[in-house]
Short mmCIF file of C-alpha atoms in Angstrom, two decimals:
data_model
loop_
_atom_site.label_atom_id
_atom_site.label_comp_id
_atom_site.label_asym_id
_atom_site.label_seq_id
_atom_site.Cartn_x
_atom_site.Cartn_y
_atom_site.Cartn_z
CA MET A 1 0.18 -0.09 0.08
CA ARG A 2 2.54 2.49 0.85
CA ARG A 3 4.54 1.65 -2.17
CA LEU A 4 1.20 2.48 -4.37
CA PHE A 5 0.66 5.53 -2.55
CA ALA A 6 4.44 6.77 -3.45
CA ILE A 7 3.74 6.06 -7.06
CA ALA A 8 0.57 8.26 -7.04
CA LEU A 9 2.48 10.88 -5.11
CA LEU A 10 5.27 11.09 -7.61
CA VAL A 11 2.37 11.05 -10.51
CA ALA A 12 0.94 13.77 -8.90
CA THR A 13 3.93 15.84 -8.47
CA PHE A 14 4.75 15.36 -12.34
CA ALA A 15 1.44 16.29 -13.26
CA HIS A 16 1.19 19.68 -11.04
CA GLY A 17 4.83 20.42 -10.60
CA GLY A 18 8.08 21.96 -12.02
CA THR A 19 7.98 19.25 -15.20
CA PRO A 20 5.02 20.06 -17.46
CA ALA A 21 2.68 17.05 -18.08
CA ALA A 22 2.27 15.93 -21.70
CA ALA A 23 -0.68 16.83 -23.45
CA PRO A 24 -3.81 14.61 -23.46
CA ALA A 25 -4.14 12.36 -26.51
CA GLY A 26 -5.05 14.32 -29.74
CA HIS A 27 -4.70 17.63 -27.87
CA ASN A 28 -1.36 19.79 -29.13
CA ARG A 29 -0.45 22.87 -27.69
CA PRO A 30 1.33 25.60 -29.68
CA PRO A 31 4.89 26.14 -29.20
CA GLU A 32 5.94 29.15 -26.96
CA ALA A 33 8.02 31.93 -28.37
CA PRO A 34 11.64 31.29 -28.54
CA THR A 35 14.01 32.76 -26.12
CA ARG A 36 17.79 33.25 -25.49
CA LEU A 37 18.41 34.83 -28.76
CA THR A 38 21.85 35.43 -29.72
CA VAL A 39 24.00 36.58 -32.60
CA ASN A 40 27.45 34.93 -33.31
CA ASP A 41 26.75 33.48 -29.72
CA ARG A 42 26.74 36.76 -28.04
CA THR A 43 23.58 38.44 -26.65
CA ASP A 44 22.99 41.94 -27.92
CA PRO A 45 26.21 42.36 -29.50
CA LEU A 46 27.54 45.73 -30.55
CA ALA A 47 30.07 44.90 -33.12
CA VAL A 48 29.23 41.78 -35.48
CA ASP A 49 31.82 41.63 -38.09
CA GLY A 50 31.07 39.45 -41.18
CA VAL A 51 27.81 37.61 -41.80
CA PRO A 52 25.68 37.39 -38.60
CA ARG A 53 24.45 34.09 -37.34
CA PHE A 54 21.47 33.46 -35.28
CA GLY A 55 20.68 31.25 -32.50
CA TRP A 56 17.62 30.64 -30.14
CA LEU A 57 15.96 28.32 -27.66
CA PRO A 58 12.76 26.79 -28.89
CA ARG A 59 10.16 26.10 -26.27
CA ASP A 60 7.09 23.81 -26.26
CA ARG A 61 4.93 22.64 -23.36
CA ASP A 62 4.26 19.47 -24.82
CA GLY A 63 6.53 16.16 -24.41
CA ASN A 64 8.22 14.76 -27.25
CA GLU A 65 8.20 17.64 -29.53
CA VAL A 66 10.50 19.22 -32.06
CA GLN A 67 11.18 22.12 -33.80
CA THR A 68 10.42 21.33 -37.85
CA ALA A 69 10.47 24.91 -39.15
CA TYR A 70 11.54 28.36 -38.44
CA GLN A 71 11.17 31.86 -39.70
CA ILE A 72 13.74 34.82 -38.96
CA VAL A 73 13.24 38.35 -39.39
CA VAL A 74 15.89 40.96 -39.47
CA LEU A 75 14.68 44.78 -39.20
CA GLN A 76 16.28 48.08 -39.28
CA GLY A 77 13.97 50.41 -37.78
CA ASP A 78 10.90 49.14 -38.85
CA VAL A 79 11.89 48.20 -42.36
CA ARG A 80 12.51 44.37 -42.90
CA ALA A 81 15.96 43.88 -43.93
CA TRP A 82 15.47 40.12 -44.33
CA ASP A 83 12.62 37.81 -43.88
CA SER A 84 13.98 34.06 -44.47
CA GLY A 85 10.33 32.93 -44.83
CA ARG A 86 9.37 29.22 -43.40
CA VAL A 87 12.48 27.19 -43.46
CA LEU A 88 12.02 23.43 -42.93
CA SER A 89 14.97 22.61 -40.60
CA SER A 90 15.58 21.74 -36.61
CA ARG A 91 18.63 24.05 -36.68
CA GLN A 92 18.42 26.45 -33.75
CA SER A 93 22.10 27.70 -33.54
CA TRP A 94 24.64 29.30 -36.01
CA VAL A 95 22.12 29.95 -38.73
CA GLY A 96 23.49 32.46 -41.15
CA TYR A 97 21.81 35.59 -42.53
CA GLY A 98 21.02 35.47 -45.98
CA GLY A 99 19.85 38.68 -46.98
CA ARG A 100 21.52 41.76 -48.98
CA PRO A 101 24.54 43.12 -47.15
CA LEU A 102 24.39 44.87 -43.93
CA ALA A 103 25.37 48.49 -43.56
CA SER A 104 28.40 48.69 -41.42
CA GLY A 105 28.06 50.44 -37.87
CA ALA A 106 24.51 50.21 -38.19
CA ALA A 107 21.60 49.16 -35.53
CA TYR A 108 19.20 46.25 -36.20
CA ARG A 109 16.75 43.91 -34.57
CA TRP A 110 15.74 40.38 -35.24
CA THR A 111 13.23 37.94 -34.33
CA VAL A 112 12.29 34.49 -34.97
CA ARG A 113 9.25 31.90 -34.79
CA THR A 114 9.30 28.20 -34.71
CA TRP A 115 6.96 25.26 -35.87
CA ASP A 116 6.41 21.98 -33.75
CA ARG A 117 5.89 18.37 -35.27
CA HIS A 118 2.19 19.14 -35.86
CA GLY A 119 2.95 22.25 -38.25
CA VAL A 120 1.72 24.42 -35.30
CA VAL A 121 3.60 28.14 -35.40
CA SER A 122 4.70 29.72 -32.11
CA PRO A 123 4.68 33.40 -31.50
CA TYR A 124 7.41 35.68 -32.57
CA ALA A 125 10.38 35.86 -29.89
CA VAL A 126 10.85 39.21 -28.29
CA ALA A 127 13.09 41.08 -30.58
CA ALA A 128 16.84 41.43 -29.99
CA PRO A 129 19.03 44.15 -31.15
CA PHE A 130 22.59 43.66 -32.61
CA ASP A 131 24.90 46.33 -34.29
CA THR A 132 26.96 45.62 -37.12
CA GLY A 133 30.87 46.24 -36.85
CA LEU A 134 33.40 48.34 -38.83
CA GLY A 135 35.21 46.95 -41.64
CA ASP A 136 38.83 48.61 -42.16
CA GLY A 137 37.43 50.87 -44.82
CA ASP A 138 34.43 51.97 -42.69
CA TRP A 139 36.16 54.42 -40.28
CA SER A 140 35.35 57.52 -42.16
CA GLY A 141 38.80 58.84 -42.58
CA ALA A 142 39.85 58.29 -38.90
CA ALA A 143 43.53 58.70 -38.69
CA TRP A 144 45.71 56.77 -36.49
CA ILE A 145 47.38 59.76 -34.01
CA ARG A 146 49.94 59.51 -31.11
CA ARG A 147 51.77 61.52 -28.86
CA VAL A 148 55.67 62.25 -29.81
CA THR A 149 57.83 60.78 -27.26
CA THR A 150 61.40 60.40 -26.30
CA GLY A 151 63.47 58.26 -23.66
CA ASN A 152 61.46 56.89 -20.71
CA ASP A 153 58.40 58.61 -22.04
CA ALA A 154 58.62 56.49 -25.16
CA ALA A 155 59.38 53.18 -23.65
CA ASP A 156 56.51 53.49 -20.91
CA GLU A 157 54.14 55.83 -22.46
CA TRP A 158 50.80 57.27 -20.57
CA THR A 159 48.74 59.52 -22.70
CA LEU A 160 45.42 61.32 -22.40
CA ALA A 161 43.54 62.53 -25.42
CA ARG A 162 40.60 64.62 -25.83
CA LYS A 163 38.23 66.03 -28.12
CA VAL A 164 34.98 68.13 -27.75
CA ILE A 165 31.93 67.56 -29.97
CA GLU A 166 28.88 69.75 -30.50
CA VAL A 167 25.97 67.71 -30.53
CA GLY A 168 22.90 68.88 -32.62
CA LYS A 169 19.47 70.09 -31.14
CA SER A 170 17.42 67.16 -32.57
CA PRO A 171 16.75 64.29 -29.95
CA VAL A 172 19.39 61.83 -29.92
CA ILE A 173 18.54 58.30 -30.67
CA ARG A 174 21.85 56.53 -30.63
CA ALA A 175 25.45 57.18 -29.95
CA ARG A 176 28.47 54.98 -30.47
CA ALA A 177 32.19 55.13 -29.84
CA TYR A 178 34.79 52.93 -31.89
CA VAL A 179 38.25 52.94 -30.19
CA SER A 180 41.23 51.17 -30.85
CA ALA A 181 45.04 51.86 -29.39
CA THR A 182 48.23 49.66 -28.92
CA SER A 183 48.04 47.80 -25.79
CA ASP A 184 45.69 49.28 -23.13
CA TRP A 185 42.93 52.20 -23.35
CA ALA A 186 40.10 53.53 -21.62
CA LEU A 187 37.23 55.58 -23.06
CA HIS A 188 36.07 58.57 -20.92
CA VAL A 189 32.77 60.60 -21.90
CA ASN A 190 31.95 63.90 -20.20
CA GLY A 191 33.88 63.15 -16.89
CA ALA A 192 33.18 59.39 -16.46
CA MET A 193 34.94 56.20 -17.75
CA VAL A 194 32.45 54.30 -19.73
CA SER A 195 34.66 51.13 -21.13
CA ARG A 196 38.18 49.59 -21.36
CA GLY A 197 39.84 47.88 -24.09
CA SER A 198 43.17 46.31 -24.95
CA SER A 199 44.93 45.02 -28.35
CA TYR A 200 47.99 43.01 -27.97
CA GLY A 201 48.16 41.63 -31.14
CA TYR A 202 50.92 42.33 -33.75
CA PRO A 203 50.03 45.43 -35.77
CA GLY A 204 48.50 43.70 -38.58
CA GLU A 205 46.12 41.79 -36.06
CA GLY A 206 44.81 44.54 -33.74
CA TYR A 207 41.53 45.00 -32.13
CA TYR A 208 39.09 47.87 -31.59
CA ASP A 209 36.11 48.06 -29.37
CA VAL A 210 32.90 49.75 -29.48
CA ALA A 211 30.83 51.59 -26.51
CA ASP A 212 27.15 52.64 -26.37
CA LEU A 213 26.94 56.18 -25.20
CA LYS A 214 24.16 56.50 -23.22
CA GLY A 215 22.66 59.82 -22.07
CA VAL A 216 24.22 62.01 -24.87
CA ARG A 217 22.36 65.36 -24.84
CA ALA A 218 21.05 67.02 -27.83
CA GLY A 219 22.68 70.64 -28.37
CA ALA A 220 25.08 70.17 -25.43
CA GLU A 221 28.84 69.27 -25.66
CA LEU A 222 30.23 66.00 -25.45
CA ALA A 223 33.90 65.56 -24.49
CA ILE A 224 35.84 62.35 -25.42
CA GLY A 225 38.69 61.44 -23.80
CA VAL A 226 40.90 58.45 -24.19
CA ARG A 227 43.77 57.43 -21.64
CA TYR A 228 45.99 54.99 -23.34
CA HIS A 229 49.06 53.07 -22.19
CA TYR A 230 51.89 51.74 -24.60
CA TRP A 231 54.99 50.17 -23.19
CA THR A 232 58.06 48.12 -24.82
CA CYS A 233 57.91 44.65 -23.76
CA ARG A 234 59.75 41.48 -23.93
CA CYS A 235 56.84 39.41 -22.69
CA GLN A 236 55.21 36.46 -24.31
CA GLY A 237 51.57 37.06 -25.35
CA ARG A 238 51.89 40.88 -26.44
CA ALA A 239 53.56 42.11 -29.29
CA ASN A 240 55.06 45.77 -29.44
CA GLY A 241 53.57 48.29 -31.90
CA PRO A 242 54.81 49.15 -35.38
CA GLN A 243 58.58 49.79 -35.12
CA LEU A 244 58.87 52.31 -38.10
CA PRO A 245 59.16 55.79 -36.81
CA ALA A 246 56.55 57.19 -39.49
CA GLU A 247 53.89 54.29 -38.03
CA GLY A 248 54.39 54.23 -34.47
CA PRO A 249 54.91 52.45 -32.13
CA SER A 250 51.92 53.78 -30.16
CA GLY A 251 48.62 54.72 -31.72
CA LEU A 252 45.13 55.79 -30.96
CA LEU A 253 42.29 55.49 -33.58
CA ALA A 254 38.86 56.67 -32.69
CA LYS A 255 35.45 57.22 -34.32
CA ILE A 256 32.34 58.62 -32.43
CA VAL A 257 28.77 58.87 -34.12
CA VAL A 258 25.71 60.51 -32.43
CA GLU A 259 22.53 60.08 -34.54
CA HIS A 260 19.34 62.14 -34.12
CA ALA A 261 15.74 61.55 -34.42
CA ASP A 262 15.44 64.17 -37.74
CA GLY A 263 17.97 61.67 -39.31
CA SER A 264 20.88 63.77 -38.82
CA ARG A 265 24.03 62.81 -37.32
CA GLU A 266 27.66 63.87 -36.05
CA VAL A 267 30.63 62.05 -37.01
CA ALA A 268 33.82 62.74 -34.93
CA VAL A 269 37.18 60.91 -35.99
CA SER A 270 40.82 61.03 -34.50
CA ASP A 271 42.63 63.51 -36.55
CA GLY A 272 45.16 66.45 -35.86
CA SER A 273 42.55 68.50 -34.05
CA TRP A 274 42.65 66.23 -31.03
CA ARG A 275 44.73 67.40 -28.01
CA LEU A 276 47.03 65.40 -26.06
CA THR A 277 49.29 65.17 -23.18
CA ARG A 278 51.18 62.94 -20.79
CA ASP A 279 49.55 61.59 -17.88
CA THR A 280 51.48 63.20 -15.10
CA ALA A 281 50.11 60.79 -12.39
CA GLN A 282 52.49 58.07 -13.80
CA ASP A 283 56.10 58.19 -12.79
CA VAL A 284 58.15 57.14 -15.57
CA SER A 285 61.40 58.68 -14.29
CA THR A 286 62.77 55.08 -13.23
CA LEU A 287 62.02 52.35 -15.44
CA THR A 288 61.98 48.96 -13.54
CA TYR A 289 60.54 45.28 -14.53
CA ARG A 290 58.48 42.85 -12.57
CA ASN A 291 61.19 40.31 -13.03
CA SER A 292 64.06 39.38 -15.48
CA ASP A 293 62.50 37.60 -18.05
CA ALA A 294 58.70 38.86 -18.48
CA GLY A 295 59.70 42.63 -19.36
CA ASP A 296 56.76 43.97 -17.86
CA ARG A 297 56.95 47.49 -16.17
CA VAL A 298 56.49 48.26 -12.78
CA GLU A 299 54.02 50.96 -12.47
CA ARG A 300 54.32 53.93 -9.98
CA HIS A 301 51.10 56.13 -9.85
CA ASP A 302 50.90 59.49 -7.94
CA ALA A 303 47.30 60.38 -7.45
CA THR A 304 48.08 63.86 -6.39
CA GLN A 305 49.76 64.69 -9.97
CA GLU A 306 46.34 63.60 -11.40
CA ILE A 307 45.06 66.06 -14.02
CA GLN A 308 41.62 66.80 -12.72
CA GLN A 309 38.48 66.93 -14.86
CA TRP A 310 40.68 66.46 -18.01
CA ASP A 311 37.45 64.52 -19.61
CA THR A 312 34.75 67.05 -19.34
CA PRO A 313 33.87 69.90 -21.73
CA SER A 314 34.74 72.80 -19.57
CA PHE A 315 38.39 71.72 -19.34
CA ASP A 316 41.36 74.00 -20.71
CA ASP A 317 43.33 71.99 -23.11
CA ARG A 318 45.24 75.17 -24.51
CA LEU A 319 48.61 73.88 -22.97
CA TRP A 320 48.25 70.29 -24.59
CA VAL A 321 49.89 69.65 -27.88
CA PRO A 322 48.15 68.69 -31.21
CA ALA A 323 47.84 65.05 -32.04
CA SER A 324 51.00 63.72 -34.34
CA VAL A 325 48.86 62.04 -37.23
CA ILE A 326 50.41 58.70 -38.16
CA GLY A 327 47.77 58.63 -41.24
CA PRO A 328 44.22 57.18 -42.01
CA HIS A 329 43.23 53.51 -41.22
CA PRO A 330 44.04 51.18 -42.59
CA ARG A 331 47.78 51.84 -42.96
CA PRO A 332 49.66 50.37 -46.03
CA ASN A 333 52.00 47.81 -45.29
CA PRO A 334 55.40 48.93 -45.93
CA SER A 335 56.97 47.15 -48.76
CA SER A 336 60.15 46.70 -46.62
CA CYS A 337 57.91 44.42 -44.10
CA ALA A 338 57.50 40.67 -45.01
CA ALA A 339 54.81 40.54 -42.17
CA PRO A 340 52.35 43.44 -41.54
CA CYS A 341 54.25 46.06 -39.37
CA ALA A 342 51.94 48.90 -39.71
CA PHE A 343 48.04 49.30 -38.51
CA THR A 344 46.68 47.35 -41.14
CA ARG A 345 43.64 45.59 -40.04
CA LEU A 346 41.37 45.44 -37.00
CA THR A 347 38.70 43.08 -35.89
CA ALA A 348 36.12 43.80 -33.16
CA GLN A 349 36.98 42.73 -29.80
CA GLN A 350 34.58 40.15 -28.53
CA ALA A 351 35.50 39.48 -25.04
CA HIS A 352 34.85 41.55 -22.29
CA ILE A 353 36.42 41.89 -18.59
CA ALA A 354 33.77 42.02 -15.79
CA TYR A 355 34.75 44.23 -12.94
CA GLU A 356 33.22 43.93 -8.98
CA VAL A 357 34.15 46.24 -6.25
CA ILE A 358 35.10 44.26 -3.28
CA HIS A 359 34.86 45.91 0.30
CA PRO A 360 36.66 44.74 3.43
CA VAL A 361 34.86 42.72 5.92
CA SER A 362 37.02 43.92 8.86
CA VAL A 363 39.90 46.83 9.22
CA ILE A 364 42.11 46.67 12.10
CA ARG A 365 44.77 49.43 13.08
CA LEU A 366 47.65 48.50 15.06
CA PRO A 367 49.33 50.55 17.61
CA ASP A 368 52.14 51.98 15.10
CA GLY A 369 49.39 52.94 12.74
CA THR A 370 49.49 50.21 10.39
CA VAL A 371 46.25 49.19 9.20
CA PHE A 372 44.97 45.77 7.90
CA ALA A 373 42.17 45.42 5.62
CA ASP A 374 40.67 41.71 5.33
CA MET A 375 38.86 41.58 2.12
CA GLY A 376 37.26 38.25 2.81
CA LYS A 377 38.12 36.32 0.07
CA GLY A 378 40.93 35.87 -2.67
CA GLY A 379 41.04 35.09 -6.42
CA ARG A 380 42.62 35.89 -9.86
CA GLY A 381 39.93 37.79 -11.12
CA GLY A 382 40.30 41.34 -9.79
CA ALA A 383 39.72 43.62 -6.89
CA ALA A 384 38.57 47.17 -6.43
CA ASP A 385 39.23 48.83 -3.39
CA GLN A 386 39.01 52.61 -1.86
CA LEU A 387 41.19 54.65 0.00
CA PRO A 388 39.33 57.00 2.36
CA ARG A 389 39.04 60.51 1.20
CA GLY A 390 41.69 62.84 2.61
CA ASP A 391 43.94 60.00 4.41
CA CYS A 392 47.59 60.11 2.99
CA GLY A 393 50.08 57.34 2.90
CA THR A 394 53.34 56.91 1.84
CA ARG A 395 53.67 54.23 -0.62
CA ASP A 396 51.11 51.29 -1.95
CA HIS A 397 52.85 48.15 -3.80
CA HIS A 398 50.85 45.83 -5.84
CA ASP A 399 51.69 42.48 -7.28
CA ASP A 400 49.03 41.10 -8.93
CA LYS A 401 50.20 37.16 -8.06
CA LEU A 402 49.21 37.84 -4.68
CA SER A 403 45.80 37.09 -3.00
CA ALA A 404 43.17 40.01 -2.77
CA GLN A 405 43.04 39.01 1.27
CA GLN A 406 46.62 40.25 1.55
CA HIS A 407 46.38 43.87 2.16
CA HIS A 408 48.20 46.21 4.30
CA ALA A 409 48.83 49.78 5.02
CA ARG A 410 52.15 51.98 5.95
CA GLY A 411 51.88 55.25 8.08
CA ALA A 412 48.63 57.10 8.06
CA GLY A 413 47.21 55.65 4.76
CA LEU A 414 45.82 52.42 3.75
CA GLY A 415 47.78 50.26 1.34
CA TRP A 416 46.79 46.69 -0.03
CA ARG A 417 47.76 43.94 -2.01
CA ALA A 418 45.22 42.52 -4.81
CA SER A 419 44.82 41.12 -8.31
CA GLY A 420 44.02 43.10 -11.59
CA LEU A 421 41.76 45.86 -10.87
CA ALA A 422 41.82 48.71 -8.22
CA ARG A 423 40.63 52.10 -7.57
CA ILE A 424 41.34 54.53 -5.21
CA ASP A 425 39.82 57.92 -4.25
CA VAL A 426 42.72 60.21 -2.35
CA GLN A 427 42.36 63.80 -1.87
CA SER A 428 39.38 64.08 -4.41
CA ALA A 429 42.03 62.12 -6.87
CA HIS A 430 40.49 58.97 -8.70
CA TRP A 431 42.79 56.14 -10.13
CA ARG A 432 40.96 53.57 -12.44
CA PRO A 433 43.92 51.40 -13.88
CA ASP A 434 43.36 49.18 -16.80
CA HIS A 435 43.24 45.63 -16.21
CA ASP A 436 46.50 44.05 -15.77
CA ARG A 437 46.90 41.20 -18.41
CA CYS A 438 50.75 40.81 -18.16
CA SER A 439 50.84 40.46 -14.63
CA ARG A 440 52.64 43.56 -14.28
CA GLN A 441 53.53 44.55 -10.72
CA ARG A 442 52.44 48.21 -9.64
CA VAL A 443 53.85 50.44 -7.07
CA TRP A 444 52.13 53.78 -6.14
CA PRO A 445 53.86 56.47 -3.82
CA TRP A 446 51.31 58.32 -1.94
CA LEU A 447 52.89 61.73 -1.23
CA THR A 448 52.71 62.96 2.46
CA GLY A 449 53.01 66.48 3.99
CA ASP A 450 49.69 67.77 2.38
CA PRO A 451 47.80 69.82 5.05
CA HIS A 452 44.63 68.38 4.00
CA CYS A 453 45.58 65.04 5.11
CA ARG A 454 43.69 63.37 8.48
CA ARG A 455 46.92 62.59 10.28
CA GLY A 456 46.42 59.79 12.47
CA GLN A 457 42.89 58.46 11.16
CA PRO A 458 43.81 55.84 8.87
CA GLY A 459 40.94 53.52 8.09
CA ARG A 460 38.15 56.09 8.62
CA GLY A 461 35.71 56.74 6.03
CA TRP A 462 35.67 53.02 4.63
CA PRO A 463 32.39 52.36 2.76
#
C-alpha cells in the first residue's frame, strides 16, 4: 500500500509540479515563443563582424516535441532587411543571415518563430538588438594619432587624449564610440569612464571596441577622452607596436557617431585636431621590471599629480599639444616588411572583462598606525578598493600574483595587495588602472605632507 501511495504521489508531482505534463492524447498545444536569442553566440552584441549567425532556444509545453521549421526576420528600424520565410529545419544555432549586405556600424533588431511536429507555429520571440561592426574601410577617414615621445616616456608611454564634439539639437536616438589603441586604453565621456579595451596583437592583428554612449544630450557638448598606455615589452603573448618611426610604435584610433531623430548625425574621428598630453600621475622617471624574464613594467602612480576633470567639456586644454598624425586607417604595409608592421587591419573585440568592487569585511589598526584590511576572499579575477578621502600614505605596492586577502597599510594611509583592478579615492583624486593582463607589478607612492590629510586617522571613511 505504501509503495502504491508513493507512486501515486510521484505521478501527482509530475502532473502539477515543475515538469510539464504531456498533453492529453489528440490535443496539441502551440509552441511558446523562442527565447535566449544570440548573434554569433553573443547576446545583443555591438559589433558583429562579417555574416551574422543567429541562435535561439525553442520552447514547447508538450512532451516529445521537436522544432520542424523556423522563420527569421531582421529589421532596421521598422523596415524588414531580411525575411527568411518558413525554412523546414530543426537548426536552432549558428543560422546564417541570407539577405542583402547589411550596413556597417548600423543598428538592427531580429526575431524568430518556430513550428512544432504538428505544423503549429509559435509567437515571434521578443526582438533582440545587434549592431554591425566596422570594416577596415568604414572608419570615415579616422587617422591613427599619437603623442611624440622620447626616452623613458617613449618606453613607458601614458597619454591622455581628448576631443569636444558639438551635439545637434534634434533628440539623440543612438550614440556609439569606436576605439582602438596599442596595448591598453580607457574611454571617458563627459567626466566618466565608460569602457576599457586592449589590443596586444601584432600591428596587422589589432582589435577595436565599441561603446554604447548613453545619456548624450542634444544641443550640449560631448567630451571624448581616451587614456592609453603603451610600453615596450619582451613578454610572451604581447607584441610591440609598429617599429617604423612613421608608423608608431604607439597609436590611437577613434570614431564617434551620434544619430538624431531627424535623421542627422555627427561623426567625429581622430585627427590632428585632438589634443594630447602626458598623464602626469604616472611616474616614469625610473623604469624597472617585474622580473628578469617577463619585461613587464613596474607602475608608479601618484594620485596627487592627476589632471583633474581632463575628460570634461569645460577643461582648458590649450597647453596640450596637437596630435601627431600617423595617417588614416587602414595603413598600407611598407614594402620592406614581410609581415604586417603597420596598423593594417582591425577586428572587433568580443570578450570583455567584468569588474566587481570588493569591500573589506574588517579593518584593524595596530598601535604603530599600520592598518590591515581583510577583504574576506581571494581570487585571480580582480579586486576594487577605495582609500578614504583625505587620508594620506607613503606607498602602495601591488603584485597581482598575490591574493586579494593580503592587504596592508603604512603610516597614515591604507595600502593593499590585490589582483587585477583597483580604484582609489585620495584627496579627491581617482585612480582607475586598466586590467592587468601581463601580470605587471605596480607601485604607487602617496605623497605626504599635504595639510589636508587627516593625520592619525587611517581607515576612517571606509564604505
